């Protein structure tokens, strides 16, 4: 397994989670103790990873990343106990964090594209930072992660969530991801956490040869499906996969 040296250690040794700090300030341990989960979370995560493997996630790099990133640090304290269930959770401003099986599935599909000699992706673009969870998972499998969010409140929240993890390879950007992020192009992978009617042409333009876009997209029948677009010799091949339920891809910032 190739990992950036020190990356998992930094995650594990990072200062107490904000949730745990807040709980400490509140005084006596509440009946449902977020800091308790913080301490035992590796076992809970290992169980989640075993389930993901049983359900068909096979890429060891993806499973390792899912086992490393502490999802409970990215959700509200009231939801901490659901953090390792395979469920999407609200993250504020009407948006949701995808369920772990969908995050793992999409990153596995992304890794099916262009990788470097170490089996890692090079530069990756994520559209829809949300709470920053998926960006942290991507940081385990890609050399650089550019993540764009159109809602200021969530961009700020992701910054707060990611700060204690000190991931030098994650770059958070506030803006409209429909335009991609030309400065980081070409990308070894583009992943969207919000679904539109079509995949913007700008993303295809910013994609490297042999790389993939993994995104939810509305089909003619109104259902939303996961699609994979792969660029080979300048041509784009589209594969439509399973039905998914993502928040809408919107234009502009707010
Ligand atoms: N990957 C996120 C999931 C967030 S939900 C996580 O791990 O938490 C999808 C996000 O996409 C929402 O925060 C929404 O505001 C954002 N979004 C929708 N359209 C966008 C656009 N055009 N550019 C950037 N972000 C967008």
mmCIF file of C-alpha atoms and ligand atoms in Angstrom:
data_model
loop_
_atom_site.group_PDB
_atom_site.id
_atom_site.type_symbol
_atom_site.label_atom_id
_atom_site.label_comp_id
_atom_site.label_asym_id
_atom_site.label_seq_id
_atom_site.Cartn_x
_atom_site.Cartn_y
_atom_site.Cartn_z
ATOM 1 C CA UNK A 1 0.000 0.000 0.000
ATOM 2 C CA UNK A 2 1.519 3.330 -1.005
ATOM 3 C CA UNK A 3 0.615 6.280 1.142
ATOM 4 C CA UNK A 4 2.116 9.710 1.584
ATOM 5 C CA UNK A 5 4.593 9.295 4.413
ATOM 6 C CA UNK A 6 3.206 10.608 7.661
ATOM 7 C CA UNK A 7 -0.285 11.234 6.351
ATOM 8 C CA UNK A 8 -2.206 8.604 8.358
ATOM 9 C CA UNK A 9 -0.069 9.316 11.420
ATOM 10 C CA UNK A 10 -0.953 12.979 11.214
ATOM 11 C CA UNK A 11 -4.610 12.128 11.038
ATOM 12 C CA UNK A 12 -4.377 9.868 14.064
ATOM 13 C CA UNK A 13 -2.268 12.233 16.133
ATOM 14 C CA UNK A 14 -4.069 15.423 15.260
ATOM 15 C CA UNK A 15 -5.376 17.460 18.203
ATOM 16 C CA UNK A 16 -8.646 16.502 19.840
ATOM 17 C CA UNK A 17 -11.604 16.729 17.487
ATOM 18 C CA UNK A 18 -13.613 19.967 17.720
ATOM 19 C CA UNK A 19 -16.571 17.839 18.854
ATOM 20 C CA UNK A 20 -14.519 16.418 21.718
ATOM 21 C CA UNK A 21 -13.271 19.890 22.676
ATOM 22 C CA UNK A 22 -16.825 21.233 22.721
ATOM 23 C CA UNK A 23 -17.917 18.289 24.853
ATOM 24 C CA UNK A 24 -15.046 18.918 27.261
ATOM 25 C CA UNK A 25 -16.140 22.568 27.611
ATOM 26 C CA UNK A 26 -19.687 21.470 28.389
ATOM 27 C CA UNK A 27 -18.385 19.634 31.455
ATOM 28 C CA UNK A 28 -19.723 16.263 32.584
ATOM 29 C CA UNK A 29 -19.904 13.584 29.922
ATOM 30 C CA UNK A 30 -23.297 13.641 28.204
ATOM 31 C CA UNK A 31 -25.134 10.314 27.821
ATOM 32 C CA UNK A 32 -24.106 10.119 24.167
ATOM 33 C CA UNK A 33 -20.425 11.023 24.233
ATOM 34 C CA UNK A 34 -18.947 12.115 20.879
ATOM 35 C CA UNK A 35 -15.438 11.992 22.349
ATOM 36 C CA UNK A 36 -16.047 8.319 23.193
ATOM 37 C CA UNK A 37 -16.599 7.581 19.531
ATOM 38 C CA UNK A 38 -13.514 9.651 18.770
ATOM 39 C CA UNK A 39 -11.388 7.298 20.832
ATOM 40 C CA UNK A 40 -12.965 4.026 19.630
ATOM 41 C CA UNK A 41 -13.674 5.134 16.110
ATOM 42 C CA UNK A 42 -10.971 3.055 14.420
ATOM 43 C CA UNK A 43 -12.845 -0.156 15.308
ATOM 44 C CA UNK A 44 -16.139 1.293 14.059
ATOM 45 C CA UNK A 45 -14.432 2.394 10.869
ATOM 46 C CA UNK A 46 -12.821 -1.016 10.411
ATOM 47 C CA UNK A 47 -16.311 -2.535 10.564
ATOM 48 C CA UNK A 48 -17.525 -0.039 7.962
ATOM 49 C CA UNK A 49 -14.555 -0.942 5.724
ATOM 50 C CA UNK A 50 -15.303 -4.680 6.057
ATOM 51 C CA UNK A 51 -18.876 -4.001 4.933
ATOM 52 C CA UNK A 52 -17.677 -1.917 1.984
ATOM 53 C CA UNK A 53 -15.396 -4.806 0.951
ATOM 54 C CA UNK A 54 -18.270 -7.302 1.284
ATOM 55 C CA UNK A 55 -20.413 -5.066 -0.882
ATOM 56 C CA UNK A 56 -17.852 -5.074 -3.659
ATOM 57 C CA UNK A 57 -15.308 -2.307 -3.092
ATOM 58 C CA UNK A 58 -12.094 -4.092 -4.031
ATOM 59 C CA UNK A 59 -9.429 -1.400 -4.449
ATOM 60 C CA UNK A 60 -7.109 -1.617 -1.408
ATOM 61 C CA UNK A 61 -6.227 2.094 -1.706
ATOM 62 C CA UNK A 62 -9.900 3.044 -1.439
ATOM 63 C CA UNK A 63 -10.523 0.742 1.511
ATOM 64 C CA UNK A 64 -7.430 2.108 3.288
ATOM 65 C CA UNK A 65 -8.568 5.688 2.698
ATOM 66 C CA UNK A 66 -12.073 4.948 3.996
ATOM 67 C CA UNK A 67 -10.503 3.376 7.086
ATOM 68 C CA UNK A 68 -8.253 6.371 7.662
ATOM 69 C CA UNK A 69 -10.539 9.412 7.443
ATOM 70 C CA UNK A 70 -12.635 10.009 10.550
ATOM 71 C CA UNK A 71 -16.102 10.684 9.115
ATOM 72 C CA UNK A 72 -17.493 11.563 12.548
ATOM 73 C CA UNK A 73 -15.337 14.708 12.575
ATOM 74 C CA UNK A 74 -17.247 16.065 9.573
ATOM 75 C CA UNK A 75 -20.804 15.851 10.896
ATOM 76 C CA UNK A 76 -22.714 17.711 13.613
ATOM 77 C CA UNK A 77 -22.254 16.379 17.144
ATOM 78 C CA UNK A 78 -25.897 15.256 17.172
ATOM 79 C CA UNK A 79 -25.182 12.961 14.197
ATOM 80 C CA UNK A 80 -21.858 11.551 15.379
ATOM 81 C CA UNK A 81 -23.377 8.199 16.285
ATOM 82 C CA UNK A 82 -24.604 7.745 12.708
ATOM 83 C CA UNK A 83 -21.303 8.733 11.135
ATOM 84 C CA UNK A 84 -20.263 5.169 10.244
ATOM 85 C CA UNK A 85 -23.663 3.957 9.095
ATOM 86 C CA UNK A 86 -24.137 3.695 5.367
ATOM 87 C CA UNK A 87 -26.348 6.718 5.177
ATOM 88 C CA UNK A 88 -26.185 10.236 3.793
ATOM 89 C CA UNK A 89 -26.316 12.945 6.467
ATOM 90 C CA UNK A 90 -27.261 16.641 6.461
ATOM 91 C CA UNK A 91 -24.317 19.068 6.560
ATOM 92 C CA UNK A 92 -26.277 22.336 6.609
ATOM 93 C CA UNK A 93 -27.622 24.752 3.958
ATOM 94 C CA UNK A 94 -29.835 21.977 2.564
ATOM 95 C CA UNK A 95 -26.837 19.863 1.466
ATOM 96 C CA UNK A 96 -25.802 16.321 2.399
ATOM 97 C CA UNK A 97 -22.649 14.267 2.789
ATOM 98 C CA UNK A 98 -22.929 11.160 0.578
ATOM 99 C CA UNK A 99 -23.158 7.729 2.133
ATOM 100 C CA UNK A 100 -19.796 6.000 2.577
ATOM 101 C CA UNK A 101 -20.595 3.277 0.004
ATOM 102 C CA UNK A 102 -21.198 5.931 -2.663
ATOM 103 C CA UNK A 103 -18.017 7.859 -1.780
ATOM 104 C CA UNK A 104 -15.992 4.617 -1.958
ATOM 105 C CA UNK A 105 -17.659 3.517 -5.203
ATOM 106 C CA UNK A 106 -17.038 6.849 -6.944
ATOM 107 C CA UNK A 107 -13.402 7.045 -5.860
ATOM 108 C CA UNK A 108 -12.851 3.455 -6.970
ATOM 109 C CA UNK A 109 -14.260 4.365 -10.395
ATOM 110 C CA UNK A 110 -12.050 7.468 -10.504
ATOM 111 C CA UNK A 111 -8.981 5.315 -9.762
ATOM 112 C CA UNK A 112 -9.885 3.134 -12.740
ATOM 113 C CA UNK A 113 -8.526 6.004 -14.863
ATOM 114 C CA UNK A 114 -5.050 7.429 -15.152
ATOM 115 C CA UNK A 115 -2.711 6.689 -12.235
ATOM 116 C CA UNK A 116 0.972 7.511 -11.753
ATOM 117 C CA UNK A 117 3.782 4.969 -11.304
ATOM 118 C CA UNK A 118 2.941 4.696 -7.585
ATOM 119 C CA UNK A 119 -0.656 3.781 -8.310
ATOM 120 C CA UNK A 120 -1.865 7.191 -7.134
ATOM 121 C CA UNK A 121 -3.897 9.731 -9.033
ATOM 122 C CA UNK A 122 -2.102 12.964 -9.853
ATOM 123 C CA UNK A 123 -4.187 16.147 -9.581
ATOM 124 C CA UNK A 124 -7.878 15.646 -8.911
ATOM 125 C CA UNK A 125 -10.743 18.151 -9.078
ATOM 126 C CA UNK A 126 -13.734 17.728 -6.782
ATOM 127 C CA UNK A 127 -16.866 19.776 -7.499
ATOM 128 C CA UNK A 128 -18.906 20.245 -4.315
ATOM 129 C CA UNK A 129 -16.622 20.322 -1.255
ATOM 130 C CA UNK A 130 -19.552 20.251 1.163
ATOM 131 C CA UNK A 131 -18.187 19.444 4.613
ATOM 132 C CA UNK A 132 -14.802 18.371 3.202
ATOM 133 C CA UNK A 133 -15.103 14.652 3.982
ATOM 134 C CA UNK A 134 -14.670 13.350 0.445
ATOM 135 C CA UNK A 135 -11.796 15.792 -0.138
ATOM 136 C CA UNK A 136 -9.987 14.185 2.825
ATOM 137 C CA UNK A 137 -10.598 10.695 1.404
ATOM 138 C CA UNK A 138 -9.349 11.844 -2.006
ATOM 139 C CA UNK A 139 -6.225 13.253 -0.338
ATOM 140 C CA UNK A 140 -5.272 9.667 0.569
ATOM 141 C CA UNK A 141 -5.315 8.450 -3.042
ATOM 142 C CA UNK A 142 -4.324 11.540 -5.061
ATOM 143 C CA UNK A 143 -1.237 13.753 -5.040
ATOM 144 C CA UNK A 144 -3.219 17.005 -5.140
ATOM 145 C CA UNK A 145 -6.901 17.681 -4.531
ATOM 146 C CA UNK A 146 -8.575 20.875 -5.767
ATOM 147 C CA UNK A 147 -12.064 21.104 -4.326
ATOM 148 C CA UNK A 148 -14.574 23.792 -5.324
ATOM 149 C CA UNK A 149 -17.684 24.790 -3.352
ATOM 150 C CA UNK A 150 -20.283 27.392 -4.400
ATOM 151 C CA UNK A 151 -21.746 28.016 -0.920
ATOM 152 C CA UNK A 152 -19.566 30.230 1.261
ATOM 153 C CA UNK A 153 -20.946 28.710 4.464
ATOM 154 C CA UNK A 154 -19.900 25.191 3.458
ATOM 155 C CA UNK A 155 -16.556 26.293 2.043
ATOM 156 C CA UNK A 156 -15.814 27.812 5.472
ATOM 157 C CA UNK A 157 -17.118 24.719 7.263
ATOM 158 C CA UNK A 158 -14.864 22.439 5.194
ATOM 159 C CA UNK A 159 -11.892 24.678 5.996
ATOM 160 C CA UNK A 160 -12.654 24.349 9.719
ATOM 161 C CA UNK A 161 -13.154 20.580 9.465
ATOM 162 C CA UNK A 162 -9.951 20.019 7.499
ATOM 163 C CA UNK A 163 -7.668 22.406 9.402
ATOM 164 C CA UNK A 164 -6.778 19.939 12.216
ATOM 165 C CA UNK A 165 -5.905 17.258 9.633
ATOM 166 C CA UNK A 166 -3.241 19.506 8.063
ATOM 167 C CA UNK A 167 -3.539 17.992 4.617
ATOM 168 C CA UNK A 168 -1.011 19.958 2.579
ATOM 169 C CA UNK A 169 -2.299 18.424 -0.673
ATOM 170 C CA UNK A 170 -5.903 19.677 -0.339
ATOM 171 C CA UNK A 171 -6.735 23.068 -1.866
ATOM 172 C CA UNK A 172 -10.189 24.472 -1.103
ATOM 173 C CA UNK A 173 -11.640 26.940 -3.561
ATOM 174 C CA UNK A 174 -14.751 29.081 -3.284
ATOM 175 C CA UNK A 175 -16.499 29.429 -6.633
ATOM 176 C CA UNK A 176 -18.751 27.903 -9.254
ATOM 177 C CA UNK A 177 -17.434 24.455 -10.061
ATOM 178 C CA UNK A 178 -19.395 24.385 -13.343
ATOM 179 C CA UNK A 179 -16.403 26.269 -14.733
ATOM 180 C CA UNK A 180 -14.030 23.673 -13.294
ATOM 181 C CA UNK A 181 -10.737 25.179 -12.150
ATOM 182 C CA UNK A 182 -8.542 25.838 -15.192
ATOM 183 C CA UNK A 183 -5.424 26.668 -13.156
ATOM 184 C CA UNK A 184 -5.118 23.057 -11.955
ATOM 185 C CA UNK A 185 -5.823 21.454 -15.356
ATOM 186 C CA UNK A 186 -5.259 18.933 -16.797
ATOM 187 C CA UNK A 187 -6.744 16.680 -14.123
ATOM 188 C CA UNK A 188 -6.059 12.980 -13.622
ATOM 189 C CA UNK A 189 -9.642 12.739 -12.397
ATOM 190 C CA UNK A 190 -12.735 14.908 -11.848
ATOM 191 C CA UNK A 191 -15.407 13.910 -9.345
ATOM 192 C CA UNK A 192 -18.707 15.705 -8.760
ATOM 193 C CA UNK A 193 -20.798 15.517 -5.603
ATOM 194 C CA UNK A 194 -23.770 17.273 -7.202
ATOM 195 C CA UNK A 195 -25.726 16.283 -10.296
ATOM 196 C CA UNK A 196 -26.808 18.322 -13.315
ATOM 197 C CA UNK A 197 -28.570 17.698 -16.613
ATOM 198 C CA UNK A 198 -25.254 17.167 -18.364
ATOM 199 C CA UNK A 199 -21.555 17.099 -17.573
ATOM 200 C CA UNK A 200 -20.183 20.602 -18.300
ATOM 201 C CA UNK A 201 -17.905 20.789 -21.333
ATOM 202 C CA UNK A 202 -15.354 22.699 -19.244
ATOM 203 C CA UNK A 203 -14.744 19.559 -17.158
ATOM 204 C CA UNK A 204 -14.067 17.519 -20.297
ATOM 205 C CA UNK A 205 -11.692 20.253 -21.548
ATOM 206 C CA UNK A 206 -9.824 20.174 -18.228
ATOM 207 C CA UNK A 207 -9.494 16.389 -18.144
ATOM 208 C CA UNK A 208 -6.162 14.718 -18.966
ATOM 209 C CA UNK A 209 -5.883 11.977 -21.578
ATOM 210 C CA UNK A 210 -6.770 8.596 -20.102
ATOM 211 C CA UNK A 211 -8.493 10.224 -17.133
ATOM 212 C CA UNK A 212 -12.073 9.916 -15.931
ATOM 213 C CA UNK A 213 -14.925 12.103 -14.793
ATOM 214 C CA UNK A 214 -17.226 10.414 -12.260
ATOM 215 C CA UNK A 215 -20.458 12.332 -11.707
ATOM 216 C CA UNK A 216 -24.170 12.000 -11.045
ATOM 217 C CA UNK A 217 -26.240 13.081 -14.045
ATOM 218 C CA UNK A 218 -29.960 13.310 -14.840
ATOM 219 C CA UNK A 219 -31.079 10.938 -17.591
ATOM 220 C CA UNK A 220 -33.902 11.541 -20.077
ATOM 221 C CA UNK A 221 -36.321 9.507 -17.923
ATOM 222 C CA UNK A 222 -35.741 11.850 -14.984
ATOM 223 C CA UNK A 223 -33.705 9.412 -12.929
ATOM 224 C CA UNK A 224 -30.253 10.406 -11.773
ATOM 225 C CA UNK A 225 -27.433 7.983 -12.537
ATOM 226 C CA UNK A 226 -23.754 7.761 -11.916
ATOM 227 C CA UNK A 227 -21.850 8.316 -15.146
ATOM 228 C CA UNK A 228 -18.215 7.738 -16.002
ATOM 229 C CA UNK A 229 -16.669 9.732 -18.848
ATOM 230 C CA UNK A 230 -13.274 8.609 -20.060
ATOM 231 C CA UNK A 231 -11.116 10.632 -22.428
ATOM 232 C CA UNK A 232 -9.016 8.590 -24.850
ATOM 233 C CA UNK A 233 -7.298 10.014 -27.922
ATOM 234 C CA UNK A 234 -9.385 13.152 -27.537
ATOM 235 C CA UNK A 235 -12.655 11.185 -27.670
ATOM 236 C CA UNK A 236 -15.014 10.787 -24.727
ATOM 237 C CA UNK A 237 -16.672 7.500 -23.885
ATOM 238 C CA UNK A 238 -19.660 7.685 -21.509
ATOM 239 C CA UNK A 239 -20.795 4.781 -19.349
ATOM 240 C CA UNK A 240 -24.060 4.992 -17.404
ATOM 241 C CA UNK A 241 -24.102 3.085 -14.112
ATOM 242 C CA UNK A 242 -26.490 2.738 -11.157
ATOM 243 C CA UNK A 243 -29.196 5.151 -10.007
ATOM 244 C CA UNK A 244 -28.065 7.639 -7.343
ATOM 245 C CA UNK A 245 -29.561 10.530 -5.361
ATOM 246 C CA UNK A 246 -27.389 13.629 -5.255
ATOM 247 C CA UNK A 247 -28.175 17.271 -4.539
ATOM 248 C CA UNK A 248 -28.461 19.440 -7.689
ATOM 249 C CA UNK A 249 -25.476 21.002 -9.411
ATOM 250 C CA UNK A 250 -26.254 24.729 -9.414
ATOM 251 C CA UNK A 251 -24.561 27.633 -11.128
ATOM 252 C CA UNK A 252 -23.247 30.776 -9.474
ATOM 253 C CA UNK A 253 -22.120 31.313 -5.900
ATOM 254 C CA UNK A 254 -24.101 32.061 -2.739
HETATM 255 N N1 LIG B 1 -18.301 15.912 -1.190
HETATM 256 C C1 LIG B 1 -19.152 16.540 -0.205
HETATM 257 C C2 LIG B 1 -20.612 16.396 -0.561
HETATM 258 C C3 LIG B 1 -21.306 17.715 -0.532
HETATM 259 S S1 LIG B 1 -22.928 17.764 -1.225
HETATM 260 C C4 LIG B 1 -18.845 16.043 1.200
HETATM 261 O O1 LIG B 1 -18.033 15.122 1.370
HETATM 262 O O2 LIG B 1 -19.392 16.612 2.137
HETATM 263 C C5 LIG B 1 -22.623 18.563 -2.764
HETATM 264 C C6 LIG B 1 -22.107 19.960 -2.701
HETATM 265 O O3 LIG B 1 -22.013 20.435 -4.031
HETATM 266 C C7 LIG B 1 -22.974 20.950 -1.946
HETATM 267 O O4 LIG B 1 -22.241 21.495 -0.904
HETATM 268 C C8 LIG B 1 -23.323 22.015 -3.007
HETATM 269 O O5 LIG B 1 -23.362 23.326 -2.492
HETATM 270 C C9 LIG B 1 -22.171 21.848 -3.983
HETATM 271 N N2 LIG B 1 -22.406 22.358 -5.320
HETATM 272 C C10 LIG B 1 -23.522 22.293 -6.090
HETATM 273 N N3 LIG B 1 -23.291 22.904 -7.280
HETATM 274 C C11 LIG B 1 -22.008 23.364 -7.262
HETATM 275 C C12 LIG B 1 -21.193 24.096 -8.179
HETATM 276 N N4 LIG B 1 -21.635 24.490 -9.366
HETATM 277 N N5 LIG B 1 -19.922 24.388 -7.813
HETATM 278 C C13 LIG B 1 -19.443 24.019 -6.614
HETATM 279 N N6 LIG B 1 -20.160 23.342 -5.692
HETATM 280 C C14 LIG B 1 -21.428 23.008 -6.009
#
